[in-house]
Short mmCIF file of C-alpha atoms in Angstrom, two decimals:
data_model
loop_
_atom_site.label_atom_id
_atom_site.label_comp_id
_atom_site.label_asym_id
_atom_site.label_seq_id
_atom_site.Cartn_x
_atom_site.Cartn_y
_atom_site.Cartn_z
CA MET A 29 160.35 213.51 -103.33
CA SER A 30 159.91 216.72 -101.10
CA GLY A 31 162.57 219.01 -102.02
CA LYS A 32 163.73 219.34 -98.58
CA PRO A 33 167.30 218.32 -97.70
CA LYS A 34 167.72 214.81 -96.83
CA LEU A 35 170.24 213.78 -94.30
CA HIS A 36 171.91 210.25 -93.96
CA TYR A 37 173.37 209.25 -90.82
CA PHE A 38 172.91 207.50 -87.60
CA ASN A 39 170.52 208.41 -85.04
CA GLY A 40 172.78 210.71 -83.04
CA ARG A 41 174.90 213.80 -82.95
CA GLY A 42 178.35 212.95 -84.65
CA ARG A 43 179.48 214.71 -87.48
CA MET A 44 175.79 215.64 -88.73
CA GLU A 45 175.04 217.73 -85.53
CA PRO A 46 176.47 221.14 -86.93
CA ILE A 47 174.63 220.55 -90.05
CA ARG A 48 171.32 220.09 -88.39
CA TRP A 49 172.10 223.43 -86.37
CA LEU A 50 172.99 225.16 -89.41
CA LEU A 51 169.58 224.08 -91.38
CA ALA A 52 167.49 224.69 -88.47
CA ALA A 53 169.19 228.02 -87.76
CA ALA A 54 168.55 229.12 -91.41
CA GLY A 55 164.74 228.04 -90.90
CA VAL A 56 165.05 225.22 -93.32
CA GLU A 57 163.00 221.98 -92.69
CA PHE A 58 164.86 218.69 -93.29
CA GLU A 59 164.40 214.95 -93.45
CA GLU A 60 166.45 212.35 -91.99
CA CYS A 61 167.20 208.83 -92.86
CA PHE A 62 168.93 207.06 -90.18
CA ILE A 63 171.62 204.29 -90.57
CA GLU A 64 170.64 201.58 -88.06
CA THR A 65 172.69 198.77 -89.19
CA LYS A 66 176.22 198.13 -91.12
CA ASP A 67 174.57 196.44 -93.60
CA TYR A 68 172.42 199.91 -94.69
CA LEU A 69 175.88 201.60 -94.52
CA THR A 70 177.31 199.01 -96.90
CA LYS A 71 174.55 199.25 -99.20
CA LEU A 72 174.97 203.18 -99.16
CA GLN A 73 178.70 202.49 -100.04
CA THR A 74 178.07 200.02 -102.69
CA ASP A 75 175.28 201.90 -104.61
CA GLY A 76 177.29 204.93 -105.18
CA SER A 77 175.75 207.27 -102.95
CA LEU A 78 178.79 208.27 -100.94
CA LEU A 79 181.56 209.98 -102.85
CA PHE A 80 184.15 208.90 -100.39
CA GLN A 81 182.08 205.89 -98.82
CA GLN A 82 181.59 207.88 -95.77
CA VAL A 83 178.75 209.80 -94.08
CA PRO A 84 177.43 212.58 -93.47
CA MET A 85 175.74 212.50 -96.66
CA VAL A 86 173.22 215.29 -97.48
CA GLU A 87 170.82 215.25 -100.45
CA ILE A 88 170.20 219.01 -101.32
CA ASP A 89 169.48 220.82 -104.44
CA GLY A 90 170.09 217.62 -106.71
CA MET A 91 173.53 217.12 -105.07
CA LYS A 92 174.75 214.08 -102.79
CA MET A 93 177.01 216.27 -100.68
CA VAL A 94 179.46 214.64 -98.39
CA GLN A 95 182.23 216.12 -96.25
CA THR A 96 180.93 218.10 -93.39
CA ARG A 97 182.87 221.20 -94.08
CA ALA A 98 181.59 221.32 -97.61
CA ILE A 99 177.97 221.05 -96.62
CA LEU A 100 178.15 223.66 -93.93
CA SER A 101 179.90 225.79 -96.44
CA TYR A 102 177.25 225.32 -99.04
CA ILE A 103 174.11 225.72 -96.69
CA ALA A 104 175.91 229.11 -95.38
CA GLY A 105 176.55 230.34 -98.71
CA LYS A 106 172.90 229.48 -99.73
CA TYR A 107 171.33 231.01 -96.46
CA ASN A 108 173.33 233.96 -96.36
CA LEU A 109 175.22 233.11 -93.27
CA TYR A 110 178.58 233.51 -94.64
CA GLY A 111 179.34 237.27 -94.21
CA LYS A 112 179.05 239.89 -96.71
CA ASP A 113 182.56 239.79 -98.38
CA LEU A 114 185.62 237.64 -98.80
CA LYS A 115 187.15 239.40 -95.57
CA GLU A 116 184.12 238.58 -93.47
CA ARG A 117 184.03 234.91 -94.81
CA ALA A 118 187.84 234.80 -93.76
CA LEU A 119 186.80 235.70 -90.05
CA ILE A 120 183.86 233.39 -90.22
CA ASP A 121 186.08 230.65 -91.35
CA MET A 122 188.89 231.21 -88.93
CA TYR A 123 186.30 231.29 -85.91
CA THR A 124 184.65 228.02 -87.34
CA GLU A 125 187.71 226.21 -88.10
CA ALA A 126 188.85 226.68 -84.32
CA MET A 127 185.57 225.88 -83.18
CA MET A 128 185.50 222.47 -85.03
CA ASP A 129 189.12 221.72 -83.43
CA LEU A 130 187.18 222.17 -79.88
CA SER A 131 184.21 220.40 -81.08
CA GLU A 132 186.62 217.20 -81.93
CA LEU A 133 187.75 217.03 -78.57
CA LEU A 134 184.25 217.41 -77.01
CA MET A 135 182.37 215.18 -79.29
CA SER A 136 184.88 212.42 -78.87
CA TYR A 137 184.86 212.36 -75.15
CA PRO A 138 182.26 209.88 -74.70
CA PHE A 139 183.95 207.44 -76.86
CA GLN A 140 187.02 207.50 -75.19
CA PRO A 141 187.95 204.28 -73.27
CA GLU A 142 187.17 204.65 -69.58
CA ASP A 143 191.00 204.70 -68.73
CA LYS A 144 191.44 207.65 -70.84
CA LYS A 145 188.03 209.72 -70.11
CA GLU A 146 189.62 211.94 -67.21
CA GLN A 147 192.55 212.93 -69.15
CA HIS A 148 190.92 213.31 -72.26
CA LEU A 149 188.21 215.67 -70.66
CA ALA A 150 190.66 217.56 -68.64
CA ASN A 151 192.63 218.59 -71.92
CA ALA A 152 189.20 219.22 -73.63
CA VAL A 153 188.26 221.59 -70.65
CA ASP A 154 191.84 223.15 -70.75
CA LYS A 155 191.91 224.29 -74.34
CA ALA A 156 188.10 225.45 -74.19
CA ILE A 157 188.88 227.59 -71.26
CA ASN A 158 192.41 228.70 -72.24
CA ARG A 159 192.59 228.80 -76.12
CA TYR A 160 189.15 229.02 -77.41
CA PHE A 161 186.69 230.95 -75.28
CA PRO A 162 188.97 233.76 -74.31
CA VAL A 163 188.99 234.75 -78.15
CA PHE A 164 185.61 234.67 -78.50
CA GLU A 165 185.16 236.49 -75.29
CA LYS A 166 187.36 239.29 -76.75
CA VAL A 167 185.77 239.53 -79.96
CA LEU A 168 182.46 240.19 -78.54
CA LYS A 169 184.02 242.63 -76.03
CA ASP A 170 186.01 244.50 -78.71
CA HIS A 171 182.87 245.38 -81.09
CA GLY A 172 180.22 245.19 -78.50
CA GLN A 173 177.81 243.87 -81.17
CA ASP A 174 175.57 240.81 -80.61
CA PHE A 175 176.81 238.66 -83.49
CA LEU A 176 180.60 237.54 -83.95
CA VAL A 177 180.94 238.97 -87.51
CA GLY A 178 179.87 241.81 -89.60
CA ASN A 179 176.89 242.85 -87.00
CA GLN A 180 175.00 240.07 -88.85
CA PHE A 181 173.83 236.66 -87.85
CA SER A 182 176.33 233.91 -89.37
CA ARG A 183 177.07 230.36 -89.19
CA ALA A 184 180.12 231.45 -86.90
CA ASP A 185 177.33 232.32 -84.13
CA VAL A 186 175.48 229.19 -84.83
CA GLN A 187 178.71 227.21 -84.18
CA LEU A 188 179.48 229.17 -81.39
CA LEU A 189 176.38 228.25 -79.53
CA GLU A 190 176.43 224.59 -80.30
CA ILE A 191 179.95 224.40 -78.91
CA LEU A 192 179.13 226.51 -75.77
CA LEU A 193 176.14 224.15 -74.91
CA MET A 194 178.43 221.12 -75.75
CA ALA A 195 181.11 222.31 -73.29
CA GLU A 196 178.48 222.84 -70.72
CA GLU A 197 177.32 219.51 -71.08
CA CYS A 198 180.86 218.29 -70.33
CA LYS A 199 181.33 220.78 -67.42
CA PRO A 200 178.50 223.04 -66.25
CA ASP A 201 180.31 225.84 -65.02
CA ILE A 202 182.61 226.06 -68.11
CA LEU A 203 181.29 229.63 -68.69
CA ALA A 204 181.90 231.09 -65.27
CA LYS A 205 184.63 233.41 -66.15
CA PHE A 206 183.05 234.54 -69.62
CA PRO A 207 180.20 236.93 -69.12
CA LEU A 208 179.90 238.08 -72.57
CA LEU A 209 179.81 234.17 -73.76
CA GLN A 210 176.96 233.79 -71.18
CA GLN A 211 175.07 236.76 -72.58
CA PHE A 212 175.77 235.64 -76.19
CA LYS A 213 174.46 232.17 -75.20
CA ALA A 214 171.39 233.57 -73.91
CA LYS A 215 170.40 236.29 -76.65
CA THR A 216 171.12 233.66 -79.70
CA SER A 217 169.32 230.84 -77.93
CA ASN A 218 166.14 233.39 -78.14
CA ILE A 219 166.47 233.74 -81.80
CA PRO A 220 163.18 232.27 -82.98
CA THR A 221 164.66 229.55 -85.11
CA ILE A 222 167.29 228.63 -82.59
CA LYS A 223 164.83 228.87 -79.86
CA LYS A 224 162.63 226.22 -81.80
CA PHE A 225 165.65 223.94 -82.26
CA LEU A 226 166.34 223.94 -78.54
CA GLN A 227 162.93 222.81 -77.78
CA PRO A 228 161.93 219.19 -76.86
CA GLY A 229 160.79 217.34 -80.20
CA SER A 230 163.10 219.18 -82.50
CA GLN A 231 165.45 217.12 -84.62
CA ARG A 232 168.45 218.15 -82.10
CA LYS A 233 170.09 215.10 -80.93
CA PRO A 234 170.96 214.04 -77.37
CA LEU A 235 174.37 213.16 -76.02
CA PRO A 236 175.23 209.58 -76.87
CA ASP A 237 174.24 207.00 -74.17
CA GLU A 238 176.02 203.62 -73.69
CA LYS A 239 173.88 202.01 -76.14
CA ASP A 240 174.32 204.65 -78.84
CA ILE A 241 178.24 204.57 -78.17
CA GLN A 242 178.08 200.74 -78.55
CA LYS A 243 175.81 201.08 -81.72
CA ALA A 244 178.12 203.57 -83.43
CA ARG A 245 181.24 201.34 -82.36
CA LYS A 246 179.65 198.37 -84.30
CA ILE A 247 178.72 200.64 -87.35
CA PHE A 248 181.59 202.87 -87.96
CA PHE A 249 184.43 200.74 -86.21
CA MET B 31 207.03 246.03 -95.77
CA SER B 32 206.40 244.51 -99.15
CA GLY B 33 202.70 243.46 -99.76
CA LYS B 34 203.51 240.24 -100.22
CA PRO B 35 201.82 237.56 -98.14
CA ARG B 36 204.00 236.35 -95.47
CA LEU B 37 203.98 232.66 -94.09
CA THR B 38 205.33 231.73 -90.68
CA TYR B 39 205.68 228.07 -90.07
CA LEU B 40 208.55 225.57 -89.61
CA ASN B 41 210.97 225.10 -92.63
CA GLY B 42 209.21 221.93 -93.86
CA ARG B 43 205.68 220.94 -95.50
CA GLY B 44 203.69 220.06 -92.52
CA ARG B 45 200.21 222.11 -92.70
CA MET B 46 201.83 224.80 -94.82
CA GLU B 47 202.44 223.14 -97.83
CA PRO B 48 199.20 223.23 -99.20
CA VAL B 49 199.05 227.31 -98.82
CA ARG B 50 202.56 227.32 -100.74
CA TRP B 51 201.06 225.52 -103.37
CA LEU B 52 198.12 227.47 -103.86
CA LEU B 53 199.76 230.76 -103.76
CA ALA B 54 202.41 229.34 -106.06
CA ALA B 55 199.71 228.44 -108.48
CA ALA B 56 198.03 231.55 -108.34
CA GLY B 57 201.21 233.22 -109.21
CA VAL B 58 201.42 234.81 -105.92
CA GLU B 59 204.97 235.63 -104.75
CA PHE B 60 205.28 235.23 -100.96
CA GLU B 61 207.82 235.45 -98.16
CA GLU B 62 208.39 233.11 -95.44
CA ILE B 63 209.53 233.13 -91.71
CA PHE B 64 210.75 229.66 -90.34
CA LEU B 65 210.42 228.92 -86.65
CA GLU B 66 213.66 227.40 -85.63
CA THR B 67 213.28 227.45 -81.91
CA ARG B 68 210.85 227.20 -79.03
CA GLU B 69 211.47 230.76 -77.81
CA GLN B 70 210.70 232.18 -81.25
CA TYR B 71 207.20 230.22 -81.05
CA GLU B 72 206.80 231.52 -77.54
CA LYS B 73 207.24 234.96 -78.70
CA LEU B 74 204.72 234.72 -81.22
CA ILE B 75 202.05 233.23 -78.73
CA LYS B 76 203.02 235.99 -76.21
CA ASP B 77 202.76 238.88 -78.64
CA GLY B 78 199.36 237.94 -79.58
CA VAL B 79 199.84 237.40 -83.02
CA LEU B 80 198.58 233.46 -83.12
CA MET B 81 194.80 233.91 -82.78
CA PHE B 82 194.46 230.41 -81.61
CA GLN B 83 198.24 229.96 -80.58
CA GLN B 84 198.95 227.78 -83.53
CA VAL B 85 200.72 227.95 -86.73
CA PRO B 86 200.12 228.15 -89.93
CA LEU B 87 200.10 232.06 -89.63
CA VAL B 88 199.73 233.91 -93.06
CA GLU B 89 199.86 237.78 -92.94
CA ILE B 90 197.69 238.93 -96.03
CA ASP B 91 195.70 241.93 -97.11
CA GLY B 92 196.22 243.34 -93.50
CA MET B 93 195.03 240.11 -91.67
CA LYS B 94 196.95 237.67 -89.63
CA MET B 95 195.19 234.67 -90.92
CA VAL B 96 195.27 231.47 -88.93
CA GLN B 97 193.58 227.86 -89.41
CA THR B 98 194.82 226.17 -92.69
CA ARG B 99 191.37 225.85 -94.36
CA ALA B 100 190.28 229.39 -93.78
CA ILE B 101 193.53 230.37 -95.25
CA LEU B 102 193.33 228.13 -98.54
CA SER B 103 189.61 229.39 -98.88
CA TYR B 104 190.62 232.97 -98.72
CA ILE B 105 193.16 232.56 -101.30
CA ALA B 106 191.09 230.46 -103.64
CA GLY B 107 188.46 233.09 -103.57
CA LYS B 108 190.59 236.02 -104.06
CA TYR B 109 192.47 234.58 -107.07
CA ASN B 110 189.42 232.90 -108.78
CA LEU B 111 190.27 229.44 -107.95
CA TYR B 112 187.03 228.75 -106.35
CA GLY B 113 184.57 228.15 -109.35
CA LYS B 114 181.73 230.44 -110.64
CA ASP B 115 179.20 229.71 -108.55
CA LEU B 116 178.01 227.92 -105.32
CA LYS B 117 177.41 224.76 -106.71
CA GLU B 118 181.03 224.62 -108.42
CA ARG B 119 182.18 225.85 -105.02
CA ALA B 120 180.52 222.88 -103.38
CA LEU B 121 181.97 220.31 -105.86
CA ILE B 122 185.49 221.73 -105.09
CA ASP B 123 184.92 221.87 -101.29
CA MET B 124 184.05 218.00 -101.38
CA TYR B 125 186.85 217.33 -103.42
CA VAL B 126 189.67 219.09 -101.38
CA GLU B 127 188.34 217.82 -98.21
CA GLY B 128 188.33 213.99 -99.52
CA ILE B 129 191.85 214.81 -100.63
CA ALA B 130 192.59 216.43 -97.10
CA ASP B 131 191.49 213.45 -95.56
CA LEU B 132 194.17 211.44 -97.49
CA MET B 133 196.97 214.04 -96.87
CA GLN B 134 196.24 214.08 -93.26
CA MET B 135 197.41 210.34 -93.41
CA ILE B 136 200.70 211.63 -94.88
CA LEU B 137 201.01 214.52 -92.58
CA VAL B 138 201.04 212.24 -89.50
CA PHE B 139 202.93 209.38 -91.13
CA PRO B 140 206.69 210.44 -90.17
CA PHE B 141 205.16 210.59 -86.35
CA SER B 142 204.19 207.19 -86.13
CA PRO B 143 206.24 204.55 -84.09
CA PRO B 144 208.79 202.59 -86.17
CA GLU B 145 206.55 199.51 -85.46
CA ALA B 146 203.48 200.86 -86.89
CA LYS B 147 205.04 202.60 -89.97
CA ASP B 148 204.25 199.81 -92.47
CA LYS B 149 200.92 199.19 -91.63
CA ASN B 150 200.07 202.96 -91.78
CA LEU B 151 202.19 202.92 -95.29
CA ASP B 152 199.74 200.11 -96.44
CA SER B 153 196.69 202.28 -95.36
CA ILE B 154 197.72 205.20 -97.36
CA LYS B 155 198.23 203.00 -100.32
CA GLU B 156 194.81 201.39 -99.67
CA ARG B 157 193.09 204.55 -99.17
CA ALA B 158 194.89 206.26 -102.25
CA THR B 159 193.99 203.48 -104.40
CA ASN B 160 190.60 202.52 -103.36
CA ARG B 161 188.63 205.43 -101.89
CA TYR B 162 190.37 209.05 -103.37
CA PHE B 163 191.77 208.30 -106.80
CA PRO B 164 189.20 206.26 -108.13
CA VAL B 165 186.90 208.99 -107.58
CA PHE B 166 188.91 211.67 -109.46
CA GLU B 167 189.76 209.20 -112.15
CA LYS B 168 186.08 208.79 -112.80
CA VAL B 169 185.31 212.59 -112.61
CA LEU B 170 187.79 213.27 -115.42
CA LYS B 171 186.91 210.37 -117.61
CA GLN B 172 183.23 211.27 -117.43
CA HIS B 173 183.39 214.90 -118.63
CA GLY B 174 186.72 214.49 -120.37
CA GLN B 175 188.12 217.90 -119.35
CA ASP B 176 191.48 218.88 -118.26
CA PHE B 177 190.51 220.10 -115.08
CA LEU B 178 188.15 218.62 -112.20
CA VAL B 179 185.51 221.40 -111.89
CA GLY B 180 183.65 223.71 -114.36
CA ASN B 181 186.52 223.26 -117.20
CA LYS B 182 188.58 225.62 -115.47
CA PHE B 183 191.65 225.50 -113.25
CA SER B 184 190.69 225.68 -109.44
CA TRP B 185 192.16 224.86 -105.89
CA ALA B 186 190.85 221.15 -106.27
CA ASP B 187 193.40 220.63 -109.41
CA VAL B 188 196.34 222.12 -107.30
CA GLN B 189 195.07 219.78 -104.19
CA LEU B 190 194.87 216.76 -106.36
CA LEU B 191 198.35 217.44 -108.09
CA GLU B 192 199.85 218.08 -104.46
CA ALA B 193 198.03 214.78 -103.24
CA ILE B 194 199.32 212.63 -106.09
CA LEU B 195 203.04 213.60 -105.87
CA ALA B 196 203.16 213.13 -102.06
CA VAL B 197 201.72 209.77 -102.46
CA GLU B 198 204.10 208.79 -105.22
CA GLU B 199 207.02 209.59 -103.12
CA LYS B 200 205.65 206.69 -100.73
CA VAL B 201 204.25 204.46 -103.42
CA PRO B 202 206.06 205.10 -106.60
CA ALA B 203 203.55 203.01 -108.88
CA VAL B 204 200.49 204.03 -107.41
CA LEU B 205 198.99 205.68 -110.64
CA SER B 206 199.53 202.62 -112.43
CA GLY B 207 195.82 201.75 -112.68
CA PHE B 208 194.68 205.52 -113.33
CA PRO B 209 195.32 206.68 -116.87
CA GLN B 210 193.47 209.94 -116.50
CA LEU B 211 195.31 210.77 -113.36
CA GLN B 212 198.60 210.39 -115.21
CA ALA B 213 197.51 212.45 -117.81
CA PHE B 214 196.10 215.04 -115.35
CA LYS B 215 199.51 214.89 -113.55
CA ILE B 216 201.49 215.70 -116.69
CA LYS B 217 199.00 218.44 -117.93
CA ILE B 218 198.80 220.26 -114.85
CA SER B 219 202.65 219.89 -113.88
CA ASN B 220 202.98 221.85 -117.25
CA MET B 221 201.17 224.93 -116.26
CA PRO B 222 203.73 227.80 -116.03
CA THR B 223 203.03 228.62 -112.32
CA ILE B 224 203.09 225.05 -111.32
CA LYS B 225 206.03 223.98 -113.56
CA LYS B 226 207.79 226.88 -111.74
CA PHE B 227 207.06 225.66 -108.43
CA LEU B 228 207.96 222.10 -109.29
CA GLN B 229 211.66 223.32 -110.11
CA PRO B 230 214.65 223.13 -107.96
CA GLY B 231 215.02 226.53 -105.83
CA SER B 232 211.22 227.08 -105.64
CA PRO B 233 209.42 227.45 -101.92
CA LYS B 234 208.29 223.73 -102.34
CA LYS B 235 209.54 221.95 -99.26
CA PRO B 236 211.40 218.36 -99.52
CA PRO B 237 209.56 215.41 -97.89
CA PRO B 238 209.85 215.40 -94.13
CA ASP B 239 212.95 213.78 -92.63
CA ASP B 240 214.08 212.58 -89.24
CA CYS B 241 215.54 216.29 -88.72
CA TYR B 242 212.23 217.69 -89.38
CA VAL B 243 210.47 215.52 -86.92
CA GLU B 244 212.98 216.50 -84.36
CA LYS B 245 212.41 220.22 -85.17
CA VAL B 246 208.68 219.67 -84.71
CA PHE B 247 209.00 218.17 -81.12
CA LYS B 248 211.70 220.80 -80.44
CA VAL B 249 209.48 223.63 -81.46
CA PHE B 250 205.97 222.51 -80.44
CA LYS B 251 207.23 220.35 -77.63
CA LYS B 252 204.27 217.81 -78.96
#
């Protein structure tokens, strides 16, 4: 037993990816146990490892944590990525909750049936450009600082970078009208722990391909 | 201006109800603004009051808070309903997130097409009975305490009571296999602030009816 957090999920982004990002950003090494078959998921469900029979599950500090938000909050709190007080935390929470809404749209795109894909993408892009990105562009503009909250690196910055990259994967020029977000992306990508995570060979997962999508459908649906 | 938190939402449960529960449980009085028309909602958006153009909105401590979970976390933190340390917080978070998944099924139920209603009701019953309630039954049985986490009243207890009552409205005998949850329901319902919230005339909203569903479509044009 190594003492490193151990992540249980399938070998793909899904709901575990923000957790990989946050651990990596915090400079925390982690192990991964990939669910390859439905049988293995069933085994985890029946041996009591999964509180609500679902993954993600992260073994950390003697706990078998489930529920993505709970896991992210714990990691952020533990590694001082959650602001300095209740009000900064509130800001971080507002921002990250919105980012998760956008992330749901972007993340589910590859899993849409062919006839719904175009409309889904159009909606995701519309929300990104008209609802979410303008808020963060303005936040950065108003305070002129490098980080979203309290002039200090936090989980909000990690999540924003993840989302900007995801959005660009859907539409490469999506940041065209957001100069500060472009700058934010460049600066945050250069933070040493993040830079390492963005390099090939890291535990960052690629976009799902057709094979991954079929596999996920078999295991989870 | 009163200094009391001010909630802006429709006059119904929706995504604001857990916030009403938590403020009430904490003994915090609050004011409410109800959205009745599309114009009212559009004005809020135009005025830049809604950070992501959505409600719930809670004006509290000089902030215009949006995003239900952010609001609930803030209230829980402020009123000491979030455990004593990071690990208790983690447990509370896991529990409320699980309950939120169950409550999501109840939230969307009124909007399901008529032909899907029976199936969706069955799903709610199945999930409550097989996935969520057994977990909390076991937690209470194992430590034998009145509250879910750390032998102290927390956000998790409020959320669980809300979920139990909401499911019971749809599946009246749902607690029949859960003696611990039955006892929990009675105990928590009898806490003074909760008892007050459960009485007629409180800010607690009734279950959604067709009128409410219509209002949702009218205001949000979904």
